[in-house]
């Protein structure tokens, strides 16, 4: 059933869609997408270096994933897991443990990243019997109530939603680029340790804390890679006080950082994980994951969902794992990540507004600053860069609490030529500013 032409509908998009989304950028009117390319209603072709915010990690419409989804759709496309079990779901529970961080072998499947985070927080309170959570400044965990309650990247995400879920305290993330103590990794680790000690001394004793929730690499916060010691300290603190360590790998997961998960790239083991986005390359699926020992204590009826573990999404997720296995995706990610980051570093030599180039694998970003010697964030310049890139056919995305970070999230299957083309566009776009 069609009502009006696509063009006519685009003209009234703000009449029909909730404006809460309106600031999202750039709202390209897509007609088709394949691999790294997006095609729009006005006949343009773009290099998509967003992957739909870290979702289509194997490129748009990967044929193997598409085919698996179509084959499942021909059989059936919905099952409420309490009523109808299905093979893709059960196969997925067999396949995923071999690629997850050690011991992550039991799954609750939901639909989104926020739902995976909700599940992780509920599980932690349920099994620990403790009320408190510690999250980190600059973190982003989603838009549902518990998820927004542990989010602190931007106050506008929280405005008018109080009161939040109680029992949540914030500590400092280790960010060597913006640390009041100094700019070494050791300074950043020390700063975060002090702030965690402060929370324990003055706000909530460790014995009342159910879990510490952290993105091993902050996503919306600006692709901040902490020193591995930051995560090692969290692990040690959790072990010392019987606190559960939750990794939100919704954005960093499924190959983004060069290993399947950032937990593996940075060498620290969580107790609970929230994963989503890249899990099914575009089909809505997320999971709360823990060890069998821990998750078995979550008694029947204490958590559930209607759409979670959808058969089509699970079939796609299985196919995603086959592609990772058969197409050297992680190796390509590491190789192309090196190529892209060295090109970005070369650009940094030419432009004093690029304060830092950072990231892991193909989770890369440029922090844009005013060249005033004070690292003053320059969100306006970042926006101009993104717009210039767009004019030249390259889609990137913004990040950071001050909107001054340009993130580049190409598919992990991106080719050398496509990386070089993107670097060429970045060079031209920045040259014009
Ligand atoms: C780290 C992290 N956690 C949770 C979420 C929320 O995921 P969703 O938008 O699928 O609910 C996001 C989304 O960007 C994210 O980056």
XYZ file of C-alpha atoms and ligand atoms in Angstrom:
449
model
C 0.000 0.000 0.000
C 1.494 3.328 -1.093
C 0.154 6.710 -0.069
C 2.321 9.422 -1.602
C 5.605 9.490 -3.476
C 8.826 9.139 -1.431
C 9.710 12.713 -2.399
C 6.396 14.106 -1.158
C 6.688 12.156 2.092
C 10.206 13.472 2.684
C 8.866 17.001 2.541
C 6.620 16.347 5.527
C 8.951 14.125 7.507
C 8.833 16.443 10.527
C 5.023 16.411 10.531
C 4.899 12.666 10.894
C 7.991 11.585 12.816
C 8.603 12.400 16.490
C 10.901 15.425 16.580
C 12.861 13.839 19.443
C 14.859 12.313 16.573
C 15.172 15.554 14.643
C 18.723 16.473 15.527
C 20.028 13.165 14.329
C 22.253 13.616 11.335
C 22.152 13.634 8.289
C 18.852 11.826 7.596
C 19.829 10.599 4.127
C 16.833 9.419 2.135
C 18.070 5.962 1.206
C 16.652 3.912 -1.611
C 19.203 1.096 -1.627
C 22.414 0.025 0.082
C 25.032 -2.540 -0.796
C 28.379 -3.269 0.815
C 29.946 0.040 1.797
C 27.660 2.074 -0.468
C 24.436 3.909 0.228
C 22.213 5.180 -2.606
C 19.780 8.013 -2.038
C 16.535 9.275 -3.455
C 18.272 12.151 -5.259
C 20.410 9.686 -7.213
C 23.642 10.027 -5.222
C 26.090 7.348 -4.095
C 27.819 7.620 -0.708
C 30.600 5.713 1.018
C 28.923 4.755 4.285
C 31.513 5.102 7.048
C 28.840 4.795 9.753
C 27.598 1.237 9.134
C 24.301 2.489 10.587
C 26.218 3.297 13.809
C 28.245 0.115 14.044
C 25.547 -2.307 12.916
C 26.168 -3.433 9.333
C 29.697 -4.557 10.161
C 29.772 -6.891 7.140
C 28.462 -4.212 4.800
C 24.895 -3.589 3.761
C 22.963 -6.562 2.422
C 25.774 -9.083 2.740
C 24.512 -11.825 0.370
C 25.098 -14.705 2.791
C 23.267 -12.953 5.635
C 20.476 -11.826 3.341
C 19.995 -15.314 2.013
C 19.877 -16.868 5.496
C 17.211 -14.336 6.525
C 15.139 -14.972 3.384
C 15.292 -18.747 3.844
C 14.113 -18.392 7.460
C 11.331 -15.989 6.443
C 9.954 -18.637 4.086
C 9.585 -20.951 7.116
C 8.270 -18.500 9.753
C 9.288 -15.104 10.995
C 8.057 -14.784 14.553
C 8.211 -16.910 17.614
C 7.460 -15.826 21.158
C 10.226 -17.886 22.688
C 8.085 -19.002 25.639
C 5.682 -20.599 23.147
C 7.661 -21.586 20.069
C 11.301 -22.577 20.118
C 13.247 -22.552 16.894
C 16.487 -23.912 15.502
C 18.323 -20.659 14.635
C 18.028 -19.534 18.276
C 19.363 -22.804 19.644
C 22.142 -23.006 17.042
C 23.162 -19.474 17.994
C 23.542 -20.443 21.659
C 25.944 -23.188 20.493
C 27.963 -21.003 18.112
C 28.360 -17.764 20.062
C 30.245 -19.079 23.144
C 33.229 -19.966 20.961
C 33.650 -16.314 19.913
C 32.577 -14.628 23.157
C 35.051 -13.725 25.909
C 35.854 -16.704 28.117
C 32.965 -18.027 30.181
C 30.250 -16.023 28.421
C 28.071 -18.972 27.503
C 24.461 -18.301 28.497
C 22.169 -15.902 26.649
C 19.012 -13.877 27.021
C 18.046 -12.598 23.568
C 16.197 -9.303 23.224
C 15.815 -6.776 20.426
C 18.182 -3.891 21.008
C 21.201 -2.553 22.835
C 19.083 -0.776 25.441
C 17.198 -3.964 26.163
C 20.474 -5.873 26.520
C 21.657 -3.265 29.049
C 18.339 -3.411 30.931
C 18.729 -7.176 31.129
C 22.317 -6.896 32.390
C 21.325 -4.466 35.152
C 18.280 -6.494 36.183
C 20.318 -9.698 36.232
C 23.030 -8.082 38.363
C 20.552 -6.822 40.976
C 18.636 -10.093 40.909
C 21.585 -12.399 41.494
C 23.566 -10.157 43.860
C 20.687 -8.952 46.024
C 22.451 -5.569 46.129
C 20.923 -2.260 45.001
C 23.772 -0.105 43.660
C 25.350 0.453 40.261
C 28.432 2.412 39.283
C 28.669 3.748 35.737
C 31.121 6.156 34.092
C 30.951 9.773 33.063
C 30.673 10.135 29.313
C 29.034 6.724 29.006
C 26.068 5.924 26.771
C 23.930 2.864 27.345
C 20.644 3.538 25.563
C 17.300 5.305 25.907
C 15.067 3.073 28.020
C 14.712 4.041 31.676
C 17.470 2.084 33.365
C 19.722 2.577 30.332
C 19.287 6.365 30.349
C 19.729 6.391 34.136
C 23.267 5.007 33.743
C 24.003 7.310 30.771
C 25.862 10.574 31.306
C 27.319 11.575 27.942
C 24.952 14.511 27.382
C 22.559 16.179 29.802
C 20.035 16.744 27.004
C 19.514 12.980 26.825
C 18.414 13.141 30.482
C 16.550 16.456 30.508
C 12.921 16.217 31.743
C 13.159 12.502 32.527
C 13.875 12.671 36.242
C 13.504 10.867 38.541
C 15.787 8.152 37.242
C 16.259 4.617 38.468
C 17.745 5.044 41.952
C 21.017 3.606 43.233
C 23.249 4.800 40.388
C 26.597 6.546 40.976
C 29.110 7.860 38.462
C 32.900 7.610 38.429
C 35.489 9.010 36.003
C 36.427 7.074 32.857
C 40.171 6.926 32.125
C 40.705 9.314 29.218
C 44.373 10.221 28.800
C 43.530 13.028 26.346
C 41.426 14.929 28.875
C 42.721 14.115 32.334
C 43.121 16.881 34.941
C 46.160 15.115 36.463
C 48.209 15.020 33.260
C 48.189 13.432 29.836
C 49.783 10.037 30.417
C 47.957 6.712 30.621
C 49.111 6.427 34.255
C 47.549 9.822 35.080
C 44.236 8.774 33.561
C 44.213 5.468 35.443
C 45.071 7.242 38.707
C 42.289 9.804 38.140
C 39.677 7.126 37.564
C 40.891 5.095 40.569
C 40.627 8.116 42.840
C 37.126 8.852 41.667
C 36.003 5.264 42.212
C 37.494 5.329 45.717
C 35.600 8.564 46.265
C 32.302 6.910 45.317
C 33.003 4.040 47.735
C 34.127 6.337 50.587
C 31.431 8.974 50.324
C 28.412 7.631 48.450
C 27.952 3.866 48.536
C 30.123 1.208 50.144
C 31.279 -1.574 47.812
C 29.228 -4.131 49.763
C 26.033 -2.438 48.445
C 27.127 -2.335 44.805
C 25.602 -4.960 42.509
C 27.662 -4.063 39.435
C 30.085 -1.723 37.761
C 28.915 -1.025 34.218
C 31.410 0.164 31.623
C 31.893 0.443 27.886
C 35.407 -0.975 27.413
C 35.773 1.603 24.634
C 33.423 4.547 25.074
C 31.278 4.912 21.952
C 29.020 7.982 21.992
C 31.535 9.427 24.459
C 33.960 9.835 21.551
C 35.662 6.494 20.868
C 37.826 6.805 23.942
C 40.178 3.866 24.403
C 41.181 3.608 28.062
C 44.542 2.170 29.111
C 44.080 -1.606 29.639
C 45.062 -1.017 33.280
C 41.808 0.903 33.837
C 39.785 -2.206 33.014
C 42.233 -4.459 34.897
C 41.702 -2.308 38.003
C 37.940 -2.563 37.636
C 38.262 -6.349 37.415
C 40.400 -6.407 40.563
C 38.005 -4.092 42.445
C 35.033 -6.243 41.483
C 36.835 -9.413 42.547
C 37.820 -7.867 45.879
C 34.264 -6.821 46.748
C 32.031 -9.412 45.085
C 30.804 -6.831 42.555
C 29.777 -7.937 39.053
C 31.585 -6.336 36.122
C 29.280 -5.563 33.191
C 30.764 -4.719 29.791
C 28.476 -2.834 27.450
C 29.845 -3.999 24.105
C 26.833 -2.907 22.114
C 29.006 -0.658 19.943
C 32.483 -2.158 20.400
C 31.330 -5.731 19.793
C 31.270 -8.041 16.804
C 34.657 -7.270 15.356
C 34.805 -3.475 15.594
C 38.046 -3.317 17.590
C 39.919 -5.995 15.592
C 38.930 -8.915 17.854
C 35.354 -10.134 18.200
C 35.006 -8.091 21.436
C 36.941 -5.263 23.070
C 37.184 -7.496 26.161
C 39.502 -9.671 24.071
C 41.367 -6.758 22.481
C 42.028 -5.215 25.913
C 42.421 -8.547 27.738
C 39.897 -8.187 30.573
C 37.081 -10.598 31.426
C 33.579 -9.324 32.331
C 30.922 -11.174 34.353
C 27.989 -9.958 32.279
C 27.842 -8.459 28.783
C 25.342 -6.449 26.778
C 25.694 -6.973 23.011
C 23.552 -5.951 20.018
C 24.174 -3.812 16.883
C 26.592 -5.931 14.757
C 25.272 -9.262 16.052
C 22.878 -9.727 13.098
C 24.226 -7.138 10.631
C 21.053 -5.032 10.630
C 18.335 -7.329 11.915
C 17.098 -6.291 15.368
C 18.730 -8.538 17.936
C 20.529 -7.999 21.209
C 21.629 -10.201 24.067
C 22.420 -10.121 27.740
C 25.185 -12.662 28.224
C 26.754 -14.236 31.316
C 28.234 -17.485 32.524
C 25.915 -20.448 32.970
C 26.756 -20.429 36.656
C 25.596 -16.840 37.082
C 22.650 -16.728 34.711
C 21.136 -20.006 35.914
C 20.119 -18.176 39.080
C 17.707 -15.986 37.055
C 14.536 -17.902 37.854
C 11.747 -18.646 35.365
C 9.427 -15.687 34.855
C 11.787 -13.050 36.242
C 12.593 -11.539 32.824
C 11.094 -11.935 29.353
C 10.244 -10.419 25.954
C 7.838 -10.986 23.040
C 10.073 -10.302 20.029
C 13.471 -11.215 21.487
C 15.384 -13.963 19.707
C 13.405 -13.420 16.521
C 13.958 -16.359 14.106
C 14.929 -14.183 11.122
C 17.356 -12.144 13.237
C 18.839 -15.324 14.745
C 19.256 -16.906 11.291
C 21.016 -13.713 10.192
C 23.215 -13.783 13.313
C 24.278 -17.347 12.542
C 25.136 -16.328 8.986
C 27.125 -13.377 10.381
C 29.277 -15.830 12.314
C 29.801 -17.920 9.179
C 30.998 -14.836 7.310
C 33.393 -13.924 10.146
C 34.772 -17.479 9.994
C 34.994 -17.801 6.200
C 35.978 -14.321 5.006
C 38.866 -13.289 7.305
C 36.804 -10.357 8.507
C 38.783 -9.686 11.694
C 42.082 -9.743 9.828
C 40.713 -7.327 7.252
C 39.465 -5.068 10.056
C 42.916 -4.924 11.646
C 44.639 -4.351 8.300
C 42.226 -1.684 7.072
C 42.162 -0.116 10.532
C 45.950 0.365 10.335
C 45.648 1.876 6.880
C 42.889 4.261 7.914
C 44.511 5.368 11.166
C 47.846 6.061 9.501
C 46.057 8.163 6.860
C 44.240 10.034 9.635
C 47.529 10.646 11.440
C 48.988 12.075 8.239
C 46.001 14.444 8.077
C 46.619 15.437 11.688
C 50.109 16.605 10.675
C 48.476 19.056 8.272
C 45.611 20.360 10.412
C 46.036 21.785 13.891
C 42.305 21.419 14.567
C 42.721 17.626 14.778
C 43.551 17.295 18.458
C 43.686 13.516 18.599
C 43.356 10.550 16.269
C 42.339 7.459 18.202
C 40.550 4.145 18.245
C 41.003 0.429 17.761
C 40.447 -1.650 14.630
C 37.824 0.156 12.568
C 36.355 2.077 15.505
C 38.248 5.296 14.778
C 37.753 8.953 15.532
C 39.164 12.442 15.187
C 38.765 14.831 18.125
C 38.337 18.355 16.753
C 39.634 21.263 18.837
C 40.382 24.953 18.566
C 44.110 25.437 18.023
C 44.321 27.569 21.187
C 46.687 25.348 23.146
C 43.849 24.481 25.558
C 42.221 21.631 23.634
C 38.961 23.616 23.527
C 36.374 21.346 21.861
C 35.203 22.670 18.494
C 31.843 21.080 17.752
C 31.079 23.597 15.007
C 34.215 22.681 13.089
C 33.461 18.964 13.531
C 30.021 19.576 12.059
C 31.513 21.503 9.140
C 33.894 18.634 8.466
C 31.045 16.124 8.508
C 29.031 18.297 6.140
C 31.948 18.763 3.761
C 32.532 15.004 3.793
C 28.889 14.466 2.970
C 29.046 16.922 0.059
C 31.946 14.880 -1.258
C 30.174 11.535 -0.863
C 31.448 10.213 2.482
C 29.122 9.678 5.451
C 30.673 9.829 8.907
C 29.035 10.431 12.250
C 29.539 12.663 15.246
C 30.290 11.724 18.844
C 31.589 13.126 22.102
C 29.898 15.012 24.937
C 30.595 18.306 23.128
C 29.791 16.942 19.654
C 33.386 17.589 18.566
C 34.392 14.082 17.576
C 34.131 12.751 14.021
C 33.774 8.981 14.104
C 34.516 6.660 11.244
C 32.798 3.283 11.411
C 33.207 1.612 8.004
C 32.163 -1.985 7.454
C 34.881 -4.409 8.527
C 34.838 -5.750 4.973
C 35.943 -2.392 3.519
C 38.652 -2.563 0.823
C 41.977 -0.728 0.492
C 40.597 1.309 -2.408
C 37.573 2.362 -0.370
C 39.762 3.400 2.585
C 41.983 5.402 0.228
C 38.964 7.034 -1.384
C 37.613 8.002 2.053
C 40.996 9.492 3.019
C 41.061 11.430 -0.244
C 37.586 12.821 0.519
C 38.632 13.718 4.067
C 41.691 15.525 2.713
C 39.629 17.520 0.206
C 36.897 18.239 2.766
C 39.339 19.513 5.389
C 41.378 21.414 2.815
C 38.301 23.480 1.933
C 37.637 24.611 5.513
C 27.428 1.344 24.004
C 25.970 1.386 23.688
N 25.098 0.805 24.525
C 23.781 0.790 24.283
C 23.265 1.399 23.151
C 21.781 1.380 22.895
O 21.492 0.543 21.847
P 20.082 0.652 21.076
O 20.072 1.976 20.397
O 20.083 -0.520 20.143
O 19.019 0.548 22.109
C 24.133 2.009 22.254
C 23.618 2.672 21.043
O 24.256 3.428 20.374
C 25.527 2.010 22.529
O 26.392 2.592 21.692
